[in-house]
Coordinates of C-alpha atoms and ligand atoms in Angstrom, one line a residue:
Chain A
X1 CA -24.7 147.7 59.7
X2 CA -22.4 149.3 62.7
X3 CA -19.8 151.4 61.1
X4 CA -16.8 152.6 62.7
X5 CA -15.9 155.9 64.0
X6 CA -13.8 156.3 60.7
X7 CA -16.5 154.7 58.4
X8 CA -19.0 157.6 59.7
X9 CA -16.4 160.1 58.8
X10 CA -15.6 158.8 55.7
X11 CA -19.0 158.1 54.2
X12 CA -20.5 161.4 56.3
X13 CA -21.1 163.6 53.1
X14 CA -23.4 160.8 51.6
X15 CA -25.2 160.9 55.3
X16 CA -26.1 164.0 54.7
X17 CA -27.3 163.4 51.3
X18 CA -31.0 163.5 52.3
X19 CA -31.8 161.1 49.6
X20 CA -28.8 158.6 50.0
X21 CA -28.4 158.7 54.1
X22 CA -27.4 155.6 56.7
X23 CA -30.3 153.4 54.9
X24 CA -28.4 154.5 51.3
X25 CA -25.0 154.1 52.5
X26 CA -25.8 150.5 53.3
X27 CA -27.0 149.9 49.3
X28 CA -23.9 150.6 48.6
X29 CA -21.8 148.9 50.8
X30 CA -24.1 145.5 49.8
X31 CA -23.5 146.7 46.3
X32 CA -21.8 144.5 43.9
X33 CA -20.4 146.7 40.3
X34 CA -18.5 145.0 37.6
X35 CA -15.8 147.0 35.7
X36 CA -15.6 145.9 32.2
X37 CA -11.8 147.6 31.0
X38 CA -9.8 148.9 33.7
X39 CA -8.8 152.0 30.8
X40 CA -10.4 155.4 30.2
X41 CA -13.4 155.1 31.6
X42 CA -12.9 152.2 33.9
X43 CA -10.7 154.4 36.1
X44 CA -12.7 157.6 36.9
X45 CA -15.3 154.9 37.7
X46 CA -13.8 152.3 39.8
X47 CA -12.0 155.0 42.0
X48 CA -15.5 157.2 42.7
X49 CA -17.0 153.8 43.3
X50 CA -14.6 152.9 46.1
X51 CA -14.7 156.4 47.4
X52 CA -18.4 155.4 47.8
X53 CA -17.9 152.5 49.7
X54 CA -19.2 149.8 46.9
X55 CA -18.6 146.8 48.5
X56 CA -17.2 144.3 46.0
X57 CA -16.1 145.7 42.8
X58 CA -15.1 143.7 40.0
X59 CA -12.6 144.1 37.6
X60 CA -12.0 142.8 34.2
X61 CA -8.9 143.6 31.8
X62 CA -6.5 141.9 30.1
X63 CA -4.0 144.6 29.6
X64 CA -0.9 145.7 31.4
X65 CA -0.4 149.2 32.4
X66 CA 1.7 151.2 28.9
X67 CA 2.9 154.7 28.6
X68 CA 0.3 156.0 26.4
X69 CA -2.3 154.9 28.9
X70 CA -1.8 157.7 31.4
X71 CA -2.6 160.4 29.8
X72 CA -6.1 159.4 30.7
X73 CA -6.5 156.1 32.8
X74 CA -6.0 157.9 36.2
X75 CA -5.7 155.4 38.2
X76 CA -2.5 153.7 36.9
X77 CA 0.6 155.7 38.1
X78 CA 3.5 155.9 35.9
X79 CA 5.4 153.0 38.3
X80 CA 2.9 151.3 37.3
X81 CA 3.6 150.8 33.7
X82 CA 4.0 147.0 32.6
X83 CA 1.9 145.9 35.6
X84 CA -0.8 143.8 34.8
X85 CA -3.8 147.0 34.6
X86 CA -6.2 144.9 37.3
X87 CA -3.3 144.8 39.8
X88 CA -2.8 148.2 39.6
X89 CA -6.2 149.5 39.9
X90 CA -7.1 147.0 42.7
X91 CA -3.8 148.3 44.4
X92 CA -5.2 152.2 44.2
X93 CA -8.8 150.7 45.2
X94 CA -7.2 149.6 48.4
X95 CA -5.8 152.5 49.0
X96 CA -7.9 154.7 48.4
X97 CA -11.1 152.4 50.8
X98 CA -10.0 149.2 52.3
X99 CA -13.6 148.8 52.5
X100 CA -13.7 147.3 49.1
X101 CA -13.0 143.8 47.8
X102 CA -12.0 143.7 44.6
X103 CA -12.1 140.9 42.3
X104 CA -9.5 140.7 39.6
X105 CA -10.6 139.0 36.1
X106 CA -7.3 139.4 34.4
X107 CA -8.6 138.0 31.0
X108 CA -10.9 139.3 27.7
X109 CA -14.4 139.0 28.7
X110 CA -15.7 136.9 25.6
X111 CA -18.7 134.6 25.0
X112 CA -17.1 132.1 26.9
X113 CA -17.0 133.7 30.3
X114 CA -19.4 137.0 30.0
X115 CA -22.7 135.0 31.6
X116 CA -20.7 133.2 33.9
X117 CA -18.9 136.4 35.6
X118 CA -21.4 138.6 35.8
X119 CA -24.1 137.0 37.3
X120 CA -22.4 137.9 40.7
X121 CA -23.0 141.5 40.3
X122 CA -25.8 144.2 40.3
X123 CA -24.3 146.6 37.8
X124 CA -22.3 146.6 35.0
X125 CA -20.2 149.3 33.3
X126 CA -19.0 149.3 29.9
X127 CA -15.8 150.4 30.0
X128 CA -14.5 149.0 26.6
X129 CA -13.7 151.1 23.6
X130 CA -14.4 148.3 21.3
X131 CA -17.8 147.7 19.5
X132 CA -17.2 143.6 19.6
X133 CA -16.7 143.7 23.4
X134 CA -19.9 146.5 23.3
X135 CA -22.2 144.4 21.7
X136 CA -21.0 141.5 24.2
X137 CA -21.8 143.2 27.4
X138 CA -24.8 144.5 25.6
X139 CA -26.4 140.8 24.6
X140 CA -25.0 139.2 28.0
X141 CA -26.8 141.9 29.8
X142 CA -29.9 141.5 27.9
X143 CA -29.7 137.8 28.1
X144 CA -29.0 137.7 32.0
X145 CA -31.3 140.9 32.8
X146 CA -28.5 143.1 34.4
X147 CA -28.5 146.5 33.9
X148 CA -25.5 148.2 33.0
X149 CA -24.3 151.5 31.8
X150 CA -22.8 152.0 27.9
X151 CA -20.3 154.6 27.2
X152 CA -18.2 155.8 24.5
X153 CA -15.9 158.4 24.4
X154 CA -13.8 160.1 20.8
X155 CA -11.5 163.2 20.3
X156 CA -14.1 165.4 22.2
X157 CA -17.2 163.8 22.8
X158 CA -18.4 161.1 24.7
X159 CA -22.1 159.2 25.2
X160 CA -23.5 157.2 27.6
X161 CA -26.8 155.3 28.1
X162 CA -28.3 153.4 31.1
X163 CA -29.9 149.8 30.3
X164 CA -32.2 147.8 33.1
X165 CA -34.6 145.3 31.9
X166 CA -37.1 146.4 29.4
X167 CA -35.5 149.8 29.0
X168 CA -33.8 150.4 25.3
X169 CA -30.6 148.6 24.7
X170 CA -27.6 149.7 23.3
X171 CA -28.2 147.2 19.9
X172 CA -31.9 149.0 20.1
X173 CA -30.0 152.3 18.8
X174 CA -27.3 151.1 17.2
X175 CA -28.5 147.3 15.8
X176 CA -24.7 145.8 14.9
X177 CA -21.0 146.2 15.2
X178 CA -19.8 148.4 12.2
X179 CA -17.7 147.0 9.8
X180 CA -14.1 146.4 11.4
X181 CA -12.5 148.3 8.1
X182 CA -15.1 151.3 9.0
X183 CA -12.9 151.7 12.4
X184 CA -9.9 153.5 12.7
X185 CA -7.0 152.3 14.8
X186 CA -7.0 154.0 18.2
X187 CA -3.8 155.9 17.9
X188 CA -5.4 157.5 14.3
X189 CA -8.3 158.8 16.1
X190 CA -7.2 160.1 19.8
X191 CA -9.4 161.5 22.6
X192 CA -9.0 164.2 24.6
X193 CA -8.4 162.6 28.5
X194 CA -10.4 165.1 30.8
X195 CA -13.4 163.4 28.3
X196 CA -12.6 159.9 29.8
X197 CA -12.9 161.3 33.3
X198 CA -15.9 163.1 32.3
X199 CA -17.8 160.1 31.1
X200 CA -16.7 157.5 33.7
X201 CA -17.5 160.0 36.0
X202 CA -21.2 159.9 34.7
X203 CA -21.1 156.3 34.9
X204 CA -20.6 155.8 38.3
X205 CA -22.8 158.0 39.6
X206 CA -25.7 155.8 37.4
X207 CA -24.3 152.7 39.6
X208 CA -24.6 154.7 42.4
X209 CA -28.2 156.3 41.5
X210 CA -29.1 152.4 40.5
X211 CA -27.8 150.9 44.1
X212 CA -29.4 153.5 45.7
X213 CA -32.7 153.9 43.8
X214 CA -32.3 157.5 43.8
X215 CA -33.6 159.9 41.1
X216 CA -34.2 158.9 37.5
X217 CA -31.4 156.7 35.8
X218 CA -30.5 157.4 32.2
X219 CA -32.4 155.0 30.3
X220 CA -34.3 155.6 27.1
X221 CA -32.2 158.6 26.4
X222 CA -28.8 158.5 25.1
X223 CA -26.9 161.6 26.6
X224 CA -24.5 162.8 24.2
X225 CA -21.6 165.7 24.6
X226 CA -19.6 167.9 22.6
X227 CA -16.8 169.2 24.8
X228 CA -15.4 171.5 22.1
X229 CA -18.3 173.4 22.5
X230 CA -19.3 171.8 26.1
X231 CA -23.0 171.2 24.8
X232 CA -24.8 168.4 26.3
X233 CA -28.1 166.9 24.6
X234 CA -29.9 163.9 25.5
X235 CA -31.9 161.9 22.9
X236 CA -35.1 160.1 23.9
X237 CA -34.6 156.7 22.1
X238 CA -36.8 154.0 22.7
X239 CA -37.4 150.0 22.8
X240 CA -36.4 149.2 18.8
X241 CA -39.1 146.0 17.9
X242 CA -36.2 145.4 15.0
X243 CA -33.7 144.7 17.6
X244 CA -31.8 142.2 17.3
X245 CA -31.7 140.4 21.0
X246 CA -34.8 142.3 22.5
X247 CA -37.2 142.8 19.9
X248 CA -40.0 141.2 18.5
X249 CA -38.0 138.7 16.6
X250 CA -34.8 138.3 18.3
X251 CA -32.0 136.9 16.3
X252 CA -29.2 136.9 19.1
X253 CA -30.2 134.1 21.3
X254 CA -26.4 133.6 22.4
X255 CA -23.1 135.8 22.7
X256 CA -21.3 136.6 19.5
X257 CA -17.4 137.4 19.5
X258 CA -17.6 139.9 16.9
X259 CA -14.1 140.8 14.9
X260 CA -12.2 144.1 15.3
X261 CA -9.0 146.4 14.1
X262 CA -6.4 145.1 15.8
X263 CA -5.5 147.7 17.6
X264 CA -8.1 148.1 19.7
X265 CA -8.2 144.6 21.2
X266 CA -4.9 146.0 22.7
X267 CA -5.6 149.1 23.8
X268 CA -8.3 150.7 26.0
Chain B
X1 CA -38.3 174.3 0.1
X2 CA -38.7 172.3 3.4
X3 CA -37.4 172.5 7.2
X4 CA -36.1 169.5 8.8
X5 CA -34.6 169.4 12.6
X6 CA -31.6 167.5 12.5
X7 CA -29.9 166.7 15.6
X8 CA -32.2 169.2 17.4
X9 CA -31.5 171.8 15.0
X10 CA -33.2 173.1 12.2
X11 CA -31.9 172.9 8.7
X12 CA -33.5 174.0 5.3
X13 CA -33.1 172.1 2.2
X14 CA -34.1 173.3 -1.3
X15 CA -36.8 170.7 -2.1
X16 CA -39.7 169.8 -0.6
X17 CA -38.1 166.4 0.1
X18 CA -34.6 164.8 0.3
X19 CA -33.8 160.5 0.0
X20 CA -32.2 160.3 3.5
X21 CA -28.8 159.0 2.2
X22 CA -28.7 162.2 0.1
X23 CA -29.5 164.2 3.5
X24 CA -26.7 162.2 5.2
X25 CA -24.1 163.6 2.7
X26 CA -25.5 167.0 3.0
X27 CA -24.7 166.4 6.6
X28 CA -20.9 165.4 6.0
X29 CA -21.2 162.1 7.4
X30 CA -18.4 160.5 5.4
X31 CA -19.2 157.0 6.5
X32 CA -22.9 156.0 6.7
X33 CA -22.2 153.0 8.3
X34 CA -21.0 154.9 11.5
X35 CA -24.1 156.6 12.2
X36 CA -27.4 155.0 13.8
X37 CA -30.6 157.6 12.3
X38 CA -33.9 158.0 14.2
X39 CA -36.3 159.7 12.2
X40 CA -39.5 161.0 14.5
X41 CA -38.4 158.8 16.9
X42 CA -38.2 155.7 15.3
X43 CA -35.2 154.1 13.9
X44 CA -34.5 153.0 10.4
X45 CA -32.9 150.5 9.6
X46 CA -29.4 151.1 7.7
X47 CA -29.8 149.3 4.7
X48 CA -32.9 151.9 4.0
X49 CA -31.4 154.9 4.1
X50 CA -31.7 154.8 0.3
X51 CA -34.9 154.1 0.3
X52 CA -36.6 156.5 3.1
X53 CA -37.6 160.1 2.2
X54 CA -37.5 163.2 4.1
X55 CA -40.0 165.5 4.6
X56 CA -40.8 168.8 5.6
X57 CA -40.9 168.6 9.2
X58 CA -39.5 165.4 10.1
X59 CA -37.0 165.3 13.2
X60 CA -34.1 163.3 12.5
X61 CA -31.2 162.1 15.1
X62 CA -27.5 160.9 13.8
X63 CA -26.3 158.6 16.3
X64 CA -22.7 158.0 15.9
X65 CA -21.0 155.1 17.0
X66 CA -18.2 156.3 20.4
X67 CA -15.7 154.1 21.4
X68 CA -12.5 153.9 19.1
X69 CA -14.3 154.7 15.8
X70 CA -14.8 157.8 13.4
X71 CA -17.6 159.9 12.2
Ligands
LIG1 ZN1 -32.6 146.2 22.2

């Protein structure tokens, strides 16, 4: 790959990375991420990911752009508000590195169209705060082999958890969707927003690590952070042979659109 | 008297073993179904929480589901 006099500027502190260089740079331009939610955590993530110089990253959301979205979803301006959110994150992903091409999904990802859209990227991340569209990403993932990265965030913590073929999946540690009447709206329980950019932050640097194939990607631990306290801990967990789509006796052959508050299928 | 690690921290209970579902409310967890337990590294399943026993020793993670819901 030739890159221009501005490309080698741009991209020079990942030269220098001794383990990412010209030949690591390259990964990542061929590297294809899909952004599940274009909210809390799919912001942080998608705008380190085009500072990287991922070549196509995809972007799915249904959602337009709403006041209470900015205290933490930092890549929609407040012009932005009522704009549909994958406009206005492939507008800032432009800006930002015209490097990019960004693919705009401006739709739910359900049963219907998981498989379909993501067999055209390397790396998936979870950006959802629902458990339905969780799971979904989850059993596509499983189902497809692609390995994606989970994370959750409330009030002040946050978890995340790689998964690449074979490795634990997220329904290995937590099995099911919990009841929908367990679930508070979004608006009762609240998150602090530097947590968002924490966690999405963590996220893309596993895309990055997996394009790469540098260091030791988070799977089969479940890193998990109190930022009252600013403890991190990370949990070994490991292949569950009750789960339900990768165990010994799987019971999830095909996507399931699981039921939620309604709340959350508005809100990231 | 036993000691248990919970959550990578070590916690003393007054008999020399608890039913897990009794150790859960110990813990504060005010909605069982929001918690995913591994015990010694394995996980149980949730409809056996009643029916698994603690013992002195045993390492236990609570697992809580992140992503819009409540502890
Ligand atoms: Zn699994």
């Amino acid at each position: 790959m030739d890159y221009t006099e501005e490309q080698i500027q741009r991209y020079s502190r990942h030269f220098l990375l001794q383990d990412v260089g010209v030949e690591g740079q390259e990964k990542i331009s061929n590297g294809k991420v899909l952004i599940v939610g274009a909210g809390g955590l799919g912001a942080p993530a998608a705008l380190y990911l085009a500072a990287a110089g991922v070549g196509t990253i995809g972007i799915i959301d249904g959602d337009v752009v709403d006041y209470s979205n900015l205290q933490r979803q930092v890549i929609h301006f407040t012009a932005d508000v009522n704009k549909p959110k994958v406009i206005s994150a492939k507008e800032k992903i432009n800006q930002l590195n015209p490097d990019v091409n960004v693919v705009t999904y401006q739709e739910l990802l359900t049963s219907y169209n998981a498989l379909d859209i993501i067999k055209d990227y390397d790396f998936l991340i979870d950006g959802t705060d629902n458990f339905p569209v969780k799971f979904l990403i989850n059993d596509a993932c499983v189902l497809a082999g692609k390995p994606f990265s989970h994370g959750g965030i409330l009030r002040f913590d946050g978890q995340t958890m790689t998964y690449v073929p074979g490795s634990a999946c997220y329904r290995c540690v937590f099995v099911s969707p919990p009841p929908p009447n367990a679930v508070p709206t979004c608006s009762q329980a609240g998150v602090l927003g530097a947590i968002a950019g924490m966690l999405g932050t963590i996220q893309a640097a596993e895309a990055l690590k997996y394009l790469t194939g540098v260091g030791e990607l988070l799977t089969n631990r479940l890193l998990i952070f109190d930022a009252k306290k600013m403890t991190f801990r990370t949990v070994n967990v490991k292949h569950n042979p009750n789960c339900p789509v990768d165990g010994d006796h799987p019971t999830v052959t095909q996507l399931v659109d699981y039921e939620q508050a309604a709340c959350e299928l508005k809100k990231h | 008297m036993s000691k248990i690690i919970v959550n990578g921290q070590e916690q003393t209970i007054d008999t020399t073993s608890i039913q897990l579902l009794d150790l859960i409310k110990l813990n504060d967890v005010q909605q069982p179904d929001m918690v995913s337990i591994q015990l010694n590294g394995e996980f149980v399943l949730r409809d056996r929480y009643e029916t698994t026993t603690i013992n002195d020793g045993d390492e236990l993670d609570f697992l809580y589901f992140m992503g819009g819901g409540q502890r």
